[in-house]
Amino acid sequence: MTTFAEQFKQISISGLSLTINSCTASDVERALNNPTANLNSLMALLSPAAMAYLEPMAQQASAITRQRFGANIGLYLPLYLSNLCANECDYCGFSMSNKLKRKTLSSLELAQEVAIIKQRGFDSVLLVSGEHETKVGMKYFESMLPQVKAAFSQVAMEVQPLKLIEYQRLRQLGLDAVMIYQETYHPQTYAQHHTRGNKQDFIYRLNTPDRVAQAGVDKIGLGVLLGLDDWRVDALLMGHHLAYLENTYWRTRYSISLPRLRPCTGGISPKVTLSDAGLVQLICAFRLFNPQLEISLSTRESSSLRDNLLPLGITHLSAGSSTQPGGYQNPSRELDQFEISDDRTVEQVVSQLKHRGFNPLWKDWEMGWITH
């Protein structure tokens, strides 16, 4: 079976960069008239020329989102299992050379975190860990996933890339979704930022969504860390990846996340800064490109910006997040993966959603509702 890596080899990244920066106003206007499932349109909508069209893009994106998703916003919370990591990634607080206290949740500590998250009303959780295959690998996941699944209707994971057979096993244990972010689709830039550990393998990570889909996992999340390289080209390459996956594995649902590089222990500054207006452009471009795509917005962004971005295409939102293992039971900043910008409580976020006319959803689906 073919994989996205084989298609990726045929893409000229320098050619895409030249073309996207050469797009004209006419290209953008044509894209606005025919945006859906059209990679050339996505390119135009991500181009510098499209910055002059943010208002019509926003209006169109908002209308499409309301038509497809209504006023519903799904709420979820990340649950950090461990900050152990065997990789050297210069943008991440969990990087193995960083001098911070390392922690992996025990079954009892996990139960305490789960109880707090449930008490706050959440029924969708994202399990996150550093990438440490020996100490936080399949044996650990097989022991912890059933405990979490017993408490939540939807459980997603954002951990190291796994084998096909391992994803199949986790699906049997109740795994609903996998978030696997490429970080950047520029191989040379990827190599510069990943200098030690299994995460150095660009191609293995690139093919991970193929393995997840082949395992029958219901939803796959893609993402790039905006700022590691030219965000327009990285986003366009993610669009190519998304289009390939949807055409190849059409039974699977898809989501994207658009995190901007945030401060962390030992972290770096962005190579290319993404402005707030650029983030608006990204969200609108992907909503026009893919009306059914789920788009998540994390607490990396400020409260005021998150509130203003909601109508443009956002479908899922985290609230009251902690980015450290055990952070809900024992809040502390010394174990964080990155700094949070929106530090509002869950109640404050929900209140603001309702004030703006949105319907917060704690639970939006069940496996029993899906027909095969």
Coordinates of C-alpha atoms in Angstrom, one line a residue:
M1 CA 0.0 0.0 0.0
T2 CA 1.3 3.5 -0.9
T3 CA 1.9 6.1 1.8
F4 CA 1.9 9.9 1.9
A5 CA 5.7 9.8 2.0
E6 CA 5.8 8.5 -1.6
Q7 CA 3.6 11.4 -2.7
F8 CA 5.5 13.9 -0.7
K9 CA 8.7 13.0 -2.5
Q10 CA 7.1 14.3 -5.7
I11 CA 6.4 17.7 -4.2
S12 CA 8.8 20.5 -4.8
I13 CA 8.8 22.6 -1.6
S14 CA 10.8 25.4 -3.2
G15 CA 8.4 25.3 -6.2
L16 CA 5.4 25.6 -3.8
S17 CA 7.1 28.5 -2.0
L18 CA 7.7 30.4 -5.2
T19 CA 4.2 29.8 -6.5
I20 CA 2.4 30.7 -3.3
N21 CA 4.3 34.0 -3.1
S22 CA 3.5 34.7 -6.7
C23 CA -0.3 34.4 -6.3
T24 CA -2.2 37.5 -7.4
A25 CA -5.5 39.1 -6.4
S26 CA -7.1 37.4 -9.4
D27 CA -5.9 34.0 -8.1
V28 CA -7.5 34.8 -4.7
E29 CA -10.8 35.9 -6.2
R30 CA -11.0 32.6 -8.3
A31 CA -10.2 30.7 -5.1
L32 CA -13.0 32.3 -3.2
N33 CA -15.4 31.2 -6.0
N34 CA -14.2 27.6 -5.9
P35 CA -12.4 26.9 -2.6
T36 CA -13.6 23.4 -1.6
A37 CA -11.2 20.4 -2.1
N38 CA -9.0 22.5 -4.4
L39 CA -5.4 22.6 -3.5
N40 CA -4.7 25.4 -5.9
S41 CA -7.4 27.4 -4.2
L42 CA -5.9 26.6 -0.8
M43 CA -2.6 27.9 -2.0
A44 CA -4.1 31.2 -3.1
L45 CA -6.0 31.6 0.1
L46 CA -2.8 31.1 2.1
S47 CA -0.8 33.4 0.0
P48 CA 0.3 37.0 0.9
A49 CA -2.1 38.3 -1.7
A50 CA -5.0 36.9 0.3
M51 CA -4.3 39.2 3.2
A52 CA -6.2 41.9 1.4
Y53 CA -9.3 39.6 1.4
L54 CA -9.5 38.7 5.0
E55 CA -13.0 40.2 5.5
P56 CA -14.7 38.2 2.7
M57 CA -12.8 35.1 3.7
A58 CA -14.0 35.5 7.3
Q59 CA -17.6 36.1 6.3
Q60 CA -17.6 33.0 4.0
A61 CA -15.8 30.9 6.6
S62 CA -18.2 31.9 9.3
A63 CA -21.2 31.1 7.2
I64 CA -19.9 27.7 6.2
T65 CA -19.0 26.8 9.8
R66 CA -22.5 27.7 11.1
Q67 CA -24.1 25.7 8.2
R68 CA -22.0 22.6 9.0
F69 CA -21.6 22.8 12.8
G70 CA -24.3 25.2 13.9
A71 CA -23.3 27.1 17.0
N72 CA -21.7 24.1 18.7
I73 CA -18.2 24.2 20.1
G74 CA -16.8 20.9 21.5
L75 CA -14.9 21.1 24.7
Y76 CA -11.9 18.9 25.6
L77 CA -9.0 18.9 28.1
P78 CA -5.5 17.6 27.7
L79 CA -4.4 15.1 30.4
Y80 CA -0.6 14.8 30.6
L81 CA 0.6 11.4 31.5
S82 CA 4.3 11.9 31.6
N83 CA 7.0 14.5 30.7
L84 CA 9.7 11.8 30.2
C85 CA 11.2 12.2 26.8
A86 CA 14.1 10.5 24.9
N87 CA 14.2 13.2 22.2
E88 CA 16.1 16.4 21.8
C89 CA 13.7 19.0 20.3
D90 CA 14.8 22.6 20.9
Y91 CA 11.2 24.1 20.9
C92 CA 9.8 21.8 23.6
G93 CA 10.0 22.1 27.4
F94 CA 10.0 18.3 27.7
S95 CA 13.3 18.0 25.7
M96 CA 15.6 15.5 27.3
S97 CA 18.4 17.9 28.0
N98 CA 16.2 20.4 29.9
K99 CA 16.8 20.3 33.7
L100 CA 13.3 19.9 35.0
K101 CA 11.6 17.4 37.3
R102 CA 10.4 14.4 35.4
K103 CA 7.2 12.6 36.3
T104 CA 5.0 9.8 35.0
L105 CA 1.5 9.3 36.5
S106 CA 0.8 6.2 38.5
S107 CA -2.6 4.6 38.3
L108 CA -3.7 6.3 41.5
E109 CA -2.4 9.7 40.3
L110 CA -4.2 9.2 37.0
A111 CA -7.4 8.4 38.9
Q112 CA -7.1 11.7 40.8
E113 CA -6.6 13.7 37.5
V114 CA -9.6 11.9 35.9
A115 CA -11.8 12.7 38.9
I116 CA -11.0 16.4 38.7
I117 CA -11.5 16.6 35.0
K118 CA -14.9 14.8 35.3
Q119 CA -15.9 17.1 38.1
R120 CA -15.3 20.0 35.8
G121 CA -17.8 18.5 33.3
F122 CA -15.5 17.2 30.5
D123 CA -16.3 14.0 28.7
S124 CA -13.6 14.3 26.0
V125 CA -9.9 14.1 27.0
L126 CA -6.6 14.1 25.1
L127 CA -3.9 12.0 26.6
V128 CA -0.5 13.6 26.1
S129 CA 3.0 12.4 27.0
G130 CA 6.6 13.0 26.1
E131 CA 8.1 10.5 23.7
H132 CA 9.9 7.8 25.7
E133 CA 9.3 4.4 24.2
T134 CA 10.8 2.3 27.0
K135 CA 9.3 3.9 30.1
V136 CA 6.2 5.4 28.6
G137 CA 5.4 3.0 25.8
M138 CA 2.8 0.4 24.9
K139 CA 2.9 -1.5 28.2
Y140 CA 2.1 1.8 30.0
F141 CA -0.6 2.8 27.5
E142 CA -2.3 -0.6 27.7
S143 CA -2.6 -0.3 31.4
M144 CA -3.8 3.4 31.5
L145 CA -6.1 3.6 28.5
P146 CA -8.9 1.3 29.8
Q147 CA -8.8 3.3 33.1
V148 CA -9.4 6.6 31.2
K149 CA -11.9 5.1 28.7
A150 CA -14.0 3.9 31.6
A151 CA -14.5 7.6 32.6
F152 CA -14.8 9.4 29.2
S153 CA -16.9 8.9 26.1
Q154 CA -14.1 10.1 23.8
V155 CA -10.3 9.5 24.4
A156 CA -7.7 10.8 22.0
M157 CA -3.9 10.4 22.3
E158 CA -1.0 12.6 21.4
V159 CA 2.1 10.4 22.0
Q160 CA 5.1 9.1 20.0
P161 CA 4.4 7.4 16.6
L162 CA 3.5 3.8 17.1
K163 CA 3.3 0.7 14.9
L164 CA 0.2 -0.4 13.0
I165 CA -0.3 -3.4 15.3
E166 CA 0.0 -1.1 18.3
Y167 CA -2.6 1.3 17.1
Q168 CA -4.9 -1.7 16.4
R169 CA -4.4 -2.8 20.0
L170 CA -5.2 0.6 21.4
R171 CA -8.3 0.9 19.2
Q172 CA -9.5 -2.4 20.8
L173 CA -9.0 -0.8 24.2
G174 CA -11.2 2.2 23.3
L175 CA -8.9 4.7 21.5
D176 CA -11.1 7.1 19.5
A177 CA -8.6 9.6 18.0
V178 CA -4.8 10.2 17.4
M179 CA -3.2 13.6 17.1
I180 CA 0.1 13.3 15.3
Y181 CA 1.8 16.6 14.4
Q182 CA 4.6 16.7 11.9
E183 CA 5.8 20.0 13.4
T184 CA 7.2 21.1 10.0
Y185 CA 7.1 19.6 6.5
H186 CA 10.5 21.1 5.6
P187 CA 12.9 18.1 6.0
Q188 CA 16.0 20.3 6.5
T189 CA 14.3 22.5 9.2
Y190 CA 12.9 19.3 10.8
A191 CA 16.5 18.0 11.1
Q192 CA 17.7 21.2 12.6
H193 CA 15.2 21.1 15.5
H194 CA 15.2 17.3 16.2
T195 CA 18.8 16.4 17.0
R196 CA 18.5 13.3 19.1
G197 CA 16.1 10.4 19.6
N198 CA 13.6 8.5 17.4
K199 CA 11.8 11.7 16.5
Q200 CA 14.7 12.4 14.1
D201 CA 13.0 10.0 11.7
F202 CA 11.1 12.4 9.5
I203 CA 9.6 9.8 7.2
Y204 CA 8.4 7.5 9.9
R205 CA 6.5 10.3 11.5
L206 CA 5.2 11.5 8.1
N207 CA 3.7 8.0 7.5
T208 CA 2.1 7.7 11.0
P209 CA -1.4 9.0 9.9
D210 CA -1.4 6.2 7.3
R211 CA -0.8 3.6 10.1
V212 CA -3.5 5.2 12.3
A213 CA -6.0 5.1 9.5
Q214 CA -5.2 1.6 8.5
A215 CA -5.8 0.6 12.2
G216 CA -9.3 1.9 11.9
V217 CA -9.0 4.7 14.4
D218 CA -12.0 7.0 14.0
K219 CA -10.3 10.4 13.9
I220 CA -6.8 11.7 13.0
G221 CA -5.5 15.1 13.9
L222 CA -2.8 16.9 11.9
G223 CA -0.8 19.9 12.8
V224 CA 2.3 22.0 12.3
L225 CA 4.2 24.2 14.8
L226 CA 3.8 27.6 13.2
G227 CA 7.0 29.5 13.4
L228 CA 9.6 26.7 12.8
D229 CA 9.7 27.7 9.1
D230 CA 7.6 29.5 6.5
W231 CA 4.1 29.0 7.9
R232 CA 2.3 29.5 4.6
V233 CA 4.3 26.6 3.0
D234 CA 4.0 24.4 6.0
A235 CA 0.2 24.9 6.1
L236 CA -0.1 24.2 2.4
L237 CA 1.9 21.0 2.7
M238 CA -0.4 20.0 5.6
G239 CA -3.3 20.6 3.2
H240 CA -1.7 18.2 0.7
H241 CA -1.4 15.7 3.5
L242 CA -5.0 16.2 4.5
A243 CA -6.2 15.8 0.9
Y244 CA -4.3 12.6 0.5
L245 CA -5.6 11.1 3.7
E246 CA -9.2 12.0 2.9
N247 CA -9.0 10.5 -0.6
T248 CA -7.3 7.4 0.7
Y249 CA -9.1 6.8 4.0
W250 CA -12.4 8.3 3.4
R251 CA -14.1 6.6 6.4
T252 CA -11.9 8.5 8.9
R253 CA -12.7 11.9 10.4
Y254 CA -10.0 14.6 10.4
S255 CA -9.0 17.6 12.4
I256 CA -6.2 20.1 12.4
S257 CA -4.5 22.2 15.1
L258 CA -2.7 25.5 14.3
P259 CA -0.4 26.1 17.3
R260 CA 2.0 29.0 17.2
L261 CA 5.5 28.5 18.7
R262 CA 5.2 29.4 22.4
P263 CA 7.8 30.1 25.1
C264 CA 9.1 27.1 27.1
T265 CA 12.1 25.9 29.1
G266 CA 15.2 26.2 26.8
G267 CA 13.0 27.2 23.9
I268 CA 13.7 29.0 20.7
S269 CA 12.3 32.1 18.9
P270 CA 10.2 31.7 15.8
K271 CA 12.1 31.7 12.5
V272 CA 9.0 33.2 10.8
T273 CA 6.5 35.1 13.0
L274 CA 2.8 34.4 12.5
S275 CA 0.7 37.5 13.3
D276 CA -2.8 37.4 14.6
A277 CA -4.0 38.4 11.1
G278 CA -2.1 35.5 9.7
L279 CA -3.7 33.1 12.1
V280 CA -7.1 34.4 11.0
Q281 CA -6.1 33.8 7.4
L282 CA -5.0 30.2 8.2
I283 CA -8.3 29.3 9.9
C284 CA -10.4 30.8 7.2
A285 CA -8.4 29.2 4.4
F286 CA -8.8 25.7 5.8
R287 CA -12.5 26.2 6.6
L288 CA -13.1 27.2 2.9
F289 CA -10.9 24.3 1.7
N290 CA -12.7 21.7 3.8
P291 CA -16.1 22.5 5.2
Q292 CA -16.4 19.4 7.4
L293 CA -12.9 19.7 8.9
E294 CA -12.7 20.0 12.7
I295 CA -10.4 22.8 13.8
S296 CA -9.1 23.0 17.4
L297 CA -7.8 26.0 19.2
S298 CA -5.7 25.5 22.4
T299 CA -4.9 27.7 25.3
R300 CA -1.6 28.7 23.7
E301 CA -3.6 31.8 22.4
S302 CA -4.8 34.7 24.5
S303 CA -8.4 34.7 25.8
S304 CA -9.4 37.8 23.7
L305 CA -8.0 36.3 20.5
R306 CA -9.6 32.9 21.1
D307 CA -12.9 34.6 21.6
N308 CA -12.6 36.6 18.4
L309 CA -11.5 33.5 16.4
L310 CA -14.4 31.3 17.4
P311 CA -16.9 32.4 14.7
L312 CA -14.4 31.9 11.8
G313 CA -14.2 28.1 11.8
I314 CA -13.2 26.8 15.3
T315 CA -15.1 23.6 16.3
H316 CA -13.1 22.4 19.3
L317 CA -11.7 24.3 22.3
S318 CA -9.7 23.4 25.3
A319 CA -10.3 25.2 28.6
G320 CA -8.7 25.3 32.0
S321 CA -5.7 23.3 30.6
S322 CA -2.6 22.1 32.4
T323 CA 0.4 21.1 30.3
Q324 CA 2.2 19.1 33.0
P325 CA 1.6 15.6 34.5
G326 CA -0.5 15.8 37.6
G327 CA -1.2 19.4 37.0
Y328 CA -4.9 19.3 37.9
Q329 CA -4.3 17.7 41.3
N330 CA -1.1 19.7 42.1
P331 CA -0.8 22.9 39.9
S332 CA 2.8 23.9 39.3
R333 CA 4.7 25.6 36.5
E334 CA 8.0 23.7 36.8
L335 CA 6.9 20.7 34.7
D336 CA 5.1 22.6 31.9
Q337 CA 5.6 21.7 28.2
F338 CA 4.9 25.3 27.1
E339 CA 3.4 28.5 28.5
I340 CA -0.4 28.9 28.5
S341 CA -1.8 32.3 27.4
D342 CA -5.5 31.7 28.1
D343 CA -5.6 30.9 31.9
R344 CA -9.4 31.4 32.4
T345 CA -11.3 28.8 34.4
V346 CA -13.6 26.4 32.6
E347 CA -16.6 28.3 34.0
Q348 CA -15.3 31.6 32.6
V349 CA -14.7 30.1 29.1
V350 CA -18.2 28.4 29.1
S351 CA -19.8 31.7 30.2
Q352 CA -18.1 33.6 27.4
L353 CA -19.1 31.0 24.8
K354 CA -22.8 31.3 25.9
H355 CA -22.5 35.0 25.9
R356 CA -21.4 35.0 22.3
G357 CA -24.2 32.7 21.3
F358 CA -22.3 29.4 21.1
N359 CA -23.4 26.0 22.5
P360 CA -20.7 24.3 24.6
L361 CA -20.7 20.6 23.9
W362 CA -19.2 18.2 26.5
K363 CA -20.0 15.2 24.5
D364 CA -20.8 15.2 20.8
W365 CA -20.7 11.6 19.6
E366 CA -20.6 7.9 20.6
M367 CA -19.3 4.9 18.8
G368 CA -22.8 3.4 19.0
W369 CA -24.2 6.2 16.8
I370 CA -21.9 5.3 13.9
T371 CA -23.3 2.9 11.3
H372 CA -21.0 0.7 9.2

